[in-house]
């Protein structure tokens, strides 16, 4: 079905928001950064479906930008959190659930002996860097140019409001380039505290890239030689690719890793998970937050990790991701387009070949919206366990129809 | 009643925690930072009562270190959040509740035209500093020596894992000292981006101090002369003293303010609230988090701010705070002790005169625990709306008995 999307309520909310919120909305969920026509406000979510403020329903492939891994409002996850809420959430200290969660997380991950919990992915990446410096007594942090590690001054993609000193001890290198990594390690010299890497290259607007085993091994070896800490930023990818941590298939173990997003299926939670050799560094720093001991999100985390361990959710997501990728390629080909689908199928990055200015991708995604599917034209997307074969096939049909729409409108690759 | 506090479950949890969490527990809720004998783990909270993991019940005066302002598990707050959870919490964007909350918060505060929401108080203070730099194009931030503004490298009370550059553009001065403030402003010169101050002086382990009107006016005037931003860190005090912002009684308006803790009665939420002149600075920075658009905590925030506006909760808390202060002074005097109770009565700081090493305060608080009252010997405490006259009187009786215990044990001021 093609729909004209009602948007009067969304427009009215944007108008109200513009008065009391800078730009009407801030950060990564501002739809002006996607394409004009995307709804900004939502009213409901369930499984793999979302409804915007005007009541338009979409089959969703953003999954709240990652947190939704088992399906929105999963009854077992929310049930566990609500049962905890009925006892205590924020109290004068943690509850037994903290220990349950720490035990479950360290047991699931192949690299971790201990963990700490926070609220934001940025809390976790910042704590990892601080712990690396504490553990080593050194300052330099190597990171990949263009990688996203959070939105505070040391790592924000924007430099507005940031001072040069906030980034004084960062050394950038080109992701995956072993020679450039060597150059960065040499530049850091004896002051190398750590190397921080995302699970794979998932920068906005460009092809994703899985790491080679050799690249991860080289980073590991450089840290071993130097006594520095290898930090895995698994905030975005964590748990969706592998419950043991995203580098488990490579056999490369980080000393420190940051998790968030999918850890509690949408409840606000983040974690630093570390190896024994980083424990003392963690013991020495001061890191805390008013709500970091909140038990409801931790109960949701225990339930989420339990379900991921005890069901076939992750293998299902991988199968569905492949089904989507194959279907989208075929749909594109039927209309004379070619897609560039890169990275893990569980986190689809779908770009159109030759679409340098995203003109086609934007039009395609807007057309898909009208056909009832919520995609993103330049950020990786996410699958969840609630995506079944019928939802994937319906999404492919919708994208097929969207390709027909844009082809009819004369949109062709430059 | 005097109790021997069962602690076998707490001890067992600490033992398990020590394996999978550095130091067993991190941050401000680690009870080893209070005094040996404090329970670490809790199992339940309701109104102004908490139960530890062993089931011991306490009349509570920490209020989750601030968030609990209306009573733990307030049915209207939790009801609003749960109703929102049944629709959507973390989705692909915000819900209408974001706009409701922004409108309600800017209407309540006397200084704010717009706001942004986060998860941690530190998120909000960090964003305020970044916005001040963005708005002014300058770098220097003046802050009071010893003030707590959060737990990330630029402001953490610990320097372990922190580099000198993280604090390169901070200038410290002595809180309340106008001449020292002038000196700091002169040192910043034309590079002054902002002055950040807590609502009043509430540093750990020392007497609290309310600001003089002259001090706040001097900080405001310095910012006006220089074109810098005056930042109120109202994370700890916000909403408990005055719903219009803690400086409203002084008639001094900050350009930017950070709120968190009590804003949603225990649900994880923080806010930056700014004046029109700081809006452009806010529009230009990039600040975001995976869960910052979560609607459940925002619904809790709307309900909390509504209840604070429409009930006598805040005046009640002030009356109960005065009743507690008067009662505690009398109880101390009955046993030959003298207390130093400072700062606002809603946030009691209770120190014992002559108790330089906290030996008496620690013993007093441990004795009070056995008499069923949870106090803190060196951090400010918090009252909530669920504290009624009978709870205050019972707390005073318990502290009276605790003084009798420590007097009998021979504990006297040095």
Coordinates of C-alpha atoms in Angstrom, one line a residue, chain A:
Chain A
X1 CA 0.0 0.0 0.0
X2 CA 1.2 3.5 -0.7
X3 CA 0.1 6.0 1.9
X4 CA 0.1 9.7 2.3
X5 CA 1.5 10.1 5.7
X6 CA -0.5 12.3 8.0
X7 CA 1.8 14.6 9.9
X8 CA -0.3 17.3 11.5
X9 CA 0.4 16.1 15.0
X10 CA 4.1 15.8 14.4
X11 CA 4.2 19.2 12.9
X12 CA 2.3 20.7 15.9
X13 CA 4.7 19.0 18.3
X14 CA 7.7 20.3 16.4
X15 CA 6.2 23.8 16.5
X16 CA 5.8 23.5 20.3
X17 CA 9.2 22.0 20.8
X18 CA 10.9 24.7 18.8
X19 CA 10.0 27.2 21.5
X20 CA 11.4 25.2 24.5
X21 CA 14.1 23.0 23.0
X22 CA 17.1 24.3 21.0
X23 CA 16.5 23.4 17.4
X24 CA 13.3 21.7 18.5
X25 CA 15.3 18.5 19.2
X26 CA 19.0 17.7 19.7
X27 CA 21.3 14.8 19.0
X28 CA 21.2 11.7 16.9
X29 CA 17.4 11.4 16.9
X30 CA 16.9 14.7 15.2
X31 CA 15.2 13.7 12.0
X32 CA 16.4 16.8 10.1
X33 CA 19.7 14.9 10.0
X34 CA 18.0 12.1 8.1
X35 CA 15.8 13.6 5.4
X36 CA 12.8 16.0 5.4
X37 CA 9.6 14.1 5.7
X38 CA 10.7 11.8 8.5
X39 CA 8.4 11.8 11.6
X40 CA 10.1 13.2 14.7
X41 CA 7.7 12.0 17.4
X42 CA 6.5 8.6 18.2
X43 CA 3.6 7.3 20.2
X44 CA 4.0 3.6 20.4
X45 CA 6.3 0.6 19.8
X46 CA 5.8 -3.1 20.0
X47 CA 7.9 -6.0 18.7
X48 CA 9.4 -4.7 15.5
X49 CA 6.7 -2.1 14.8
X50 CA 6.6 1.6 15.7
X51 CA 3.8 4.2 15.4
X52 CA 4.5 7.9 14.9
X53 CA 2.7 10.6 16.7
X54 CA 0.1 10.8 13.9
X55 CA -0.6 7.1 14.3
X56 CA 1.2 5.9 11.1
X57 CA 2.5 2.4 11.6
X58 CA 5.9 1.3 10.4
X59 CA 7.9 -1.9 10.3
X60 CA 11.0 -0.7 12.0
X61 CA 14.6 -1.3 11.2
X62 CA 16.2 1.2 13.6
X63 CA 15.3 -0.6 16.8
X64 CA 15.7 2.7 18.8
X65 CA 19.1 3.0 17.2
X66 CA 20.2 -0.3 18.7
X67 CA 18.7 -0.9 22.2
X68 CA 15.7 -2.9 20.9
X69 CA 17.2 -6.4 20.4
X70 CA 14.4 -8.7 21.6
X71 CA 11.4 -6.7 20.4
X72 CA 10.0 -3.5 21.8
X73 CA 8.3 -3.9 25.2
X74 CA 9.3 -7.5 25.5
X75 CA 7.1 -9.0 28.2
X76 CA 9.8 -10.9 30.0
X77 CA 12.3 -8.0 30.1
X78 CA 9.7 -5.4 31.1
X79 CA 8.2 -7.9 33.5
X80 CA 11.5 -8.3 35.3
X81 CA 12.1 -4.6 35.5
X82 CA 8.5 -3.9 36.7
X83 CA 8.8 -6.6 39.4
X84 CA 12.0 -4.9 40.6
X85 CA 10.4 -1.4 40.4
X86 CA 7.7 -2.7 42.8
X87 CA 10.5 -3.3 45.4
X88 CA 13.1 -0.6 44.8
X89 CA 14.8 1.1 41.8
X90 CA 16.9 4.0 43.0
X91 CA 17.7 3.5 46.6
X92 CA 20.6 4.2 49.0
X93 CA 22.6 1.5 47.4
X94 CA 22.4 -1.3 45.0
X95 CA 20.3 -4.5 45.3
X96 CA 21.2 -8.1 44.8
X97 CA 20.4 -7.6 41.1
X98 CA 23.6 -5.7 40.7
X99 CA 25.6 -8.9 41.6
X100 CA 23.4 -11.1 39.5
X101 CA 24.0 -8.9 36.5
X102 CA 27.7 -8.6 37.1
X103 CA 28.0 -12.4 37.4
X104 CA 25.9 -13.0 34.3
X105 CA 27.7 -10.4 32.2
X106 CA 31.2 -11.6 33.1
X107 CA 30.1 -15.2 32.5
X108 CA 28.7 -14.3 29.0
X109 CA 31.7 -12.3 27.8
X110 CA 34.8 -14.2 26.9
X111 CA 37.2 -11.4 27.9
X112 CA 35.8 -10.0 31.2
X113 CA 36.5 -10.8 34.8
X114 CA 34.7 -7.8 36.3
X115 CA 32.3 -5.0 35.4
X116 CA 30.9 -1.6 36.4
X117 CA 27.6 -0.2 35.3
X118 CA 26.5 3.2 34.1
X119 CA 23.7 4.9 32.1
X120 CA 25.3 6.0 28.8
X121 CA 27.6 4.4 26.3
X122 CA 29.7 7.5 26.6
X123 CA 29.9 6.9 30.4
X124 CA 31.4 3.5 29.6
X125 CA 33.9 4.6 26.9
X126 CA 35.0 7.5 29.1
X127 CA 35.5 5.2 32.1
X128 CA 37.5 2.8 29.8
X129 CA 39.9 5.6 28.8
X130 CA 40.2 6.8 32.4
X131 CA 40.8 3.2 33.6
X132 CA 43.4 2.7 30.9
X133 CA 45.3 5.8 32.1
X134 CA 44.9 4.8 35.7
X135 CA 46.1 1.2 35.0
X136 CA 49.2 2.3 33.0
X137 CA 50.0 5.7 34.5
X138 CA 50.2 6.9 30.9
X139 CA 48.2 9.4 28.8
X140 CA 48.0 8.6 25.1
X141 CA 45.0 7.0 23.5
X142 CA 45.0 5.8 19.9
X143 CA 41.6 5.9 18.1
X144 CA 40.4 5.5 14.6
X145 CA 39.8 8.7 12.6
X146 CA 36.0 9.2 12.2
X147 CA 35.0 6.6 14.8
X148 CA 32.2 7.5 17.1
X149 CA 32.9 6.8 20.8
X150 CA 30.4 9.2 22.3
X151 CA 29.3 12.8 22.6
X152 CA 31.4 14.5 25.2
X153 CA 34.4 16.8 24.5
X154 CA 37.1 14.2 24.3
X155 CA 35.3 12.2 21.6
X156 CA 32.4 14.2 20.2
X157 CA 32.1 14.3 16.4
X158 CA 31.7 18.1 16.8
X159 CA 34.4 20.4 18.0
X160 CA 32.1 23.2 18.9
X161 CA 32.5 24.0 22.6
X162 CA 35.5 21.7 22.8
X163 CA 39.0 22.9 23.6
X164 CA 42.2 21.6 22.0
X165 CA 43.3 20.3 25.4
X166 CA 40.2 18.0 25.6
X167 CA 41.9 16.0 22.9
X168 CA 45.5 16.6 23.7
X169 CA 46.5 13.0 24.2
X170 CA 44.5 11.4 21.4
X171 CA 46.3 10.0 18.4
X172 CA 44.2 9.3 15.3
X173 CA 44.9 6.6 12.7
X174 CA 43.1 5.1 9.7
X175 CA 40.9 2.2 10.8
X176 CA 42.2 -1.2 9.6
X177 CA 45.5 0.3 8.3
X178 CA 48.3 -1.7 10.1
X179 CA 51.1 0.6 8.9
X180 CA 49.2 3.6 10.2
X181 CA 48.6 1.8 13.5
X182 CA 52.3 1.2 13.8
X183 CA 52.9 4.9 13.1
X184 CA 50.5 5.9 15.9
X185 CA 52.0 3.4 18.3
X186 CA 55.4 4.8 17.6
X187 CA 54.1 8.3 18.1
X188 CA 52.6 7.5 21.5
X189 CA 55.9 5.9 22.5
X190 CA 56.2 5.1 26.2
X191 CA 53.1 7.2 26.9
X192 CA 50.7 4.8 25.3
X193 CA 47.8 4.1 27.7
X194 CA 45.4 2.4 25.3
X195 CA 44.0 1.7 21.9
X196 CA 40.2 2.1 21.6
X197 CA 38.4 0.6 18.6
X198 CA 34.8 0.0 17.7
X199 CA 33.8 -3.6 17.2
X200 CA 33.9 -3.0 13.4
X201 CA 34.0 0.1 11.3
X202 CA 30.5 1.6 11.5
X203 CA 31.0 5.3 10.8
X204 CA 28.0 7.2 9.5
X205 CA 27.5 7.6 5.8
X206 CA 30.2 5.2 4.5
X207 CA 30.5 1.5 3.9
X208 CA 30.9 -0.6 7.1
X209 CA 33.9 -2.8 7.4
X210 CA 34.5 -5.9 9.5
X211 CA 38.0 -6.0 11.0
X212 CA 40.5 -8.5 9.7
X213 CA 41.8 -10.9 12.3
X214 CA 45.3 -9.5 11.5
X215 CA 44.2 -6.0 12.4
X216 CA 42.8 -6.9 15.7
X217 CA 45.8 -9.1 16.5
X218 CA 48.2 -6.3 15.6
X219 CA 46.3 -4.0 18.0
X220 CA 46.4 -6.6 20.7
X221 CA 50.1 -7.2 20.1
X222 CA 50.9 -3.5 20.2
X223 CA 49.2 -3.3 23.6
X224 CA 51.0 -6.4 24.9
X225 CA 54.4 -5.1 23.8
X226 CA 53.8 -1.7 25.3
X227 CA 51.8 -2.7 28.4
X228 CA 48.9 -0.6 27.2
X229 CA 45.2 -1.5 27.4
X230 CA 43.2 -2.6 24.3
X231 CA 39.7 -1.2 24.6
X232 CA 36.7 -2.5 22.6
X233 CA 34.0 0.0 22.2
X234 CA 31.1 -2.5 21.7
X235 CA 28.4 0.0 22.6
X236 CA 26.7 -0.1 19.3
X237 CA 27.4 -3.7 18.2
X238 CA 27.5 -5.4 21.6
X239 CA 25.4 -8.5 22.1
X240 CA 23.8 -8.4 18.6
X241 CA 26.7 -10.1 16.9
X242 CA 28.0 -12.4 19.6
X243 CA 27.0 -12.7 23.3
X244 CA 30.6 -13.3 24.2
X245 CA 31.6 -9.9 22.9
X246 CA 31.9 -8.8 19.2
X247 CA 35.6 -9.9 18.9
X248 CA 35.0 -13.4 20.3
X249 CA 34.9 -14.9 16.8
X250 CA 38.4 -13.5 16.2
X251 CA 39.8 -14.8 19.4
X252 CA 41.1 -11.4 20.3
X253 CA 40.4 -10.3 23.9
X254 CA 40.3 -6.6 24.9
X255 CA 41.4 -5.6 28.4
X256 CA 38.5 -3.2 28.7
X257 CA 35.2 -3.0 26.8
X258 CA 32.3 -0.6 26.8
X259 CA 28.7 -1.9 26.4
X260 CA 25.3 -0.2 26.4
X261 CA 22.4 0.0 23.9
X262 CA 21.1 -3.5 23.6
X263 CA 22.3 -4.6 27.1
X264 CA 18.8 -4.2 28.6
X265 CA 16.5 -4.1 25.6
X266 CA 15.8 -0.4 25.9
X267 CA 16.2 0.2 29.6
X268 CA 18.9 2.7 30.3
X269 CA 22.1 0.8 31.2
X270 CA 25.8 0.7 30.2
X271 CA 28.7 -1.3 31.4
X272 CA 32.5 -1.4 31.5
X273 CA 33.7 -5.0 31.4
X274 CA 37.4 -5.6 32.1
X275 CA 40.0 -8.2 32.4
X276 CA 41.9 -9.0 35.6
X277 CA 44.9 -7.0 34.5
X278 CA 42.8 -3.8 34.4
X279 CA 41.0 -4.4 37.7
X280 CA 43.4 -2.4 39.8
X281 CA 43.1 0.5 37.4
X282 CA 39.4 0.4 37.8
X283 CA 39.6 0.2 41.6
X284 CA 41.6 3.4 41.7
X285 CA 39.4 5.7 39.7
X286 CA 36.3 7.5 40.9
X287 CA 33.3 7.1 38.6
X288 CA 29.7 7.3 39.6
X289 CA 26.3 8.7 38.8
X290 CA 23.1 9.3 40.7
X291 CA 21.2 6.5 38.9
X292 CA 24.0 4.1 38.1
X293 CA 22.8 1.7 40.9
X294 CA 19.1 1.7 39.7
X295 CA 17.9 -1.8 40.0
X296 CA 15.1 -1.8 37.4
X297 CA 17.4 -1.4 34.4
X298 CA 19.7 -4.0 35.9
X299 CA 16.8 -6.5 36.2
X300 CA 16.0 -5.7 32.6
X301 CA 19.7 -6.4 31.8
X302 CA 19.6 -9.8 33.5
X303 CA 16.5 -10.7 31.7
X304 CA 17.9 -9.6 28.3
X305 CA 21.2 -11.4 28.7
X306 CA 19.3 -14.5 29.9
X307 CA 17.0 -14.5 26.9
X308 CA 19.9 -14.0 24.5
X309 CA 21.7 -16.9 26.1
X310 CA 18.8 -19.3 26.3
X311 CA 17.0 -18.7 23.1
X312 CA 18.0 -18.7 19.4
X313 CA 17.4 -14.9 19.2
X314 CA 20.9 -14.1 17.9
X315 CA 21.1 -16.8 15.3
X316 CA 17.5 -15.9 14.2
X317 CA 18.6 -12.2 13.8
X318 CA 21.5 -13.3 11.7
X319 CA 19.3 -15.4 9.5
X320 CA 16.8 -12.6 9.1
X321 CA 19.5 -10.1 8.4
X322 CA 20.8 -12.3 5.5
X323 CA 17.3 -12.7 4.2
X324 CA 16.8 -8.9 4.2
X325 CA 20.2 -8.3 2.5
X326 CA 19.4 -10.9 -0.2
X327 CA 15.9 -9.5 -0.7
X328 CA 17.0 -5.9 -0.9
X329 CA 19.7 -6.7 -3.5
X330 CA 17.2 -8.5 -5.6
X331 CA 14.7 -5.7 -5.3
X332 CA 17.2 -3.1 -6.3
X333 CA 18.3 -5.1 -9.3
X334 CA 14.7 -5.5 -10.5
X335 CA 14.6 -1.7 -10.9
X336 CA 18.1 -1.2 -12.3
X337 CA 19.8 -0.1 -9.1
X338 CA 22.7 -1.6 -7.2
X339 CA 23.1 -1.5 -3.5
X340 CA 26.2 -1.4 -1.3
X341 CA 25.3 -3.5 1.7
X342 CA 28.3 -3.8 4.1
X343 CA 29.2 -5.0 7.5
X344 CA 27.3 -7.6 9.6
X345 CA 23.8 -8.5 8.3
X346 CA 22.4 -7.9 11.8
X347 CA 23.3 -4.2 11.5
X348 CA 22.5 -3.4 7.9
X349 CA 24.2 -0.5 6.2
X350 CA 22.4 0.1 2.9
X351 CA 23.8 2.6 0.4
X352 CA 23.0 3.0 -3.2
X353 CA 25.8 2.5 -5.7
X354 CA 26.7 5.8 -7.3
X355 CA 24.6 7.8 -4.9
X356 CA 27.3 10.2 -3.9
X357 CA 25.0 12.9 -2.5
X358 CA 22.5 10.5 -0.9
X359 CA 19.8 11.9 -3.2
X360 CA 18.6 8.4 -4.2
X361 CA 19.0 6.9 -0.7
X362 CA 17.0 9.7 0.8
X363 CA 14.2 9.4 -1.8
X364 CA 14.2 5.6 -1.4
X365 CA 13.8 5.8 2.3
X366 CA 11.1 8.4 2.1
X367 CA 9.2 6.2 -0.4
X368 CA 9.7 3.2 1.9
X369 CA 8.2 5.2 4.8
X370 CA 5.1 5.7 2.7
X371 CA 5.1 2.0 2.1
X372 CA 5.2 1.4 5.8
X373 CA 8.9 0.6 6.5
X374 CA 11.2 2.8 8.6
X375 CA 14.8 2.7 7.2
X376 CA 17.8 5.1 7.6
X377 CA 19.6 6.3 4.5
X378 CA 23.1 6.8 6.0
X379 CA 23.3 5.2 9.4
X380 CA 23.6 1.5 10.0
X381 CA 20.3 -0.1 10.9
X382 CA 19.5 -2.8 13.4
X383 CA 17.5 -6.0 13.4
X384 CA 15.8 -7.5 16.4
X385 CA 14.4 -10.9 17.4
X386 CA 10.9 -9.8 16.6
X387 CA 11.7 -9.6 12.9
X388 CA 10.3 -12.8 11.4
X389 CA 10.4 -14.1 7.8
X390 CA 7.0 -12.5 7.0
X391 CA 8.2 -9.1 8.3
X392 CA 11.4 -9.3 6.3
X393 CA 9.5 -10.3 3.2
X394 CA 7.0 -7.5 3.7
X395 CA 9.9 -5.0 4.1
X396 CA 11.5 -6.3 0.9
X397 CA 8.2 -5.8 -0.9
X398 CA 7.9 -2.3 0.4
X399 CA 11.4 -1.4 -0.7
X400 CA 10.7 -3.0 -4.1
X401 CA 7.7 -0.7 -4.3
X402 CA 9.8 2.3 -3.1
X403 CA 12.4 1.5 -5.9
X404 CA 9.5 1.5 -8.4
X405 CA 8.4 4.9 -7.1
X406 CA 11.8 6.5 -7.4
X407 CA 12.5 5.0 -10.7
X408 CA 9.1 6.3 -11.9
X409 CA 10.2 9.7 -10.6
X410 CA 13.3 9.5 -12.8
X411 CA 15.9 9.2 -10.0
X412 CA 18.9 7.4 -11.3
X413 CA 22.5 7.1 -10.1
X414 CA 24.7 9.9 -11.2

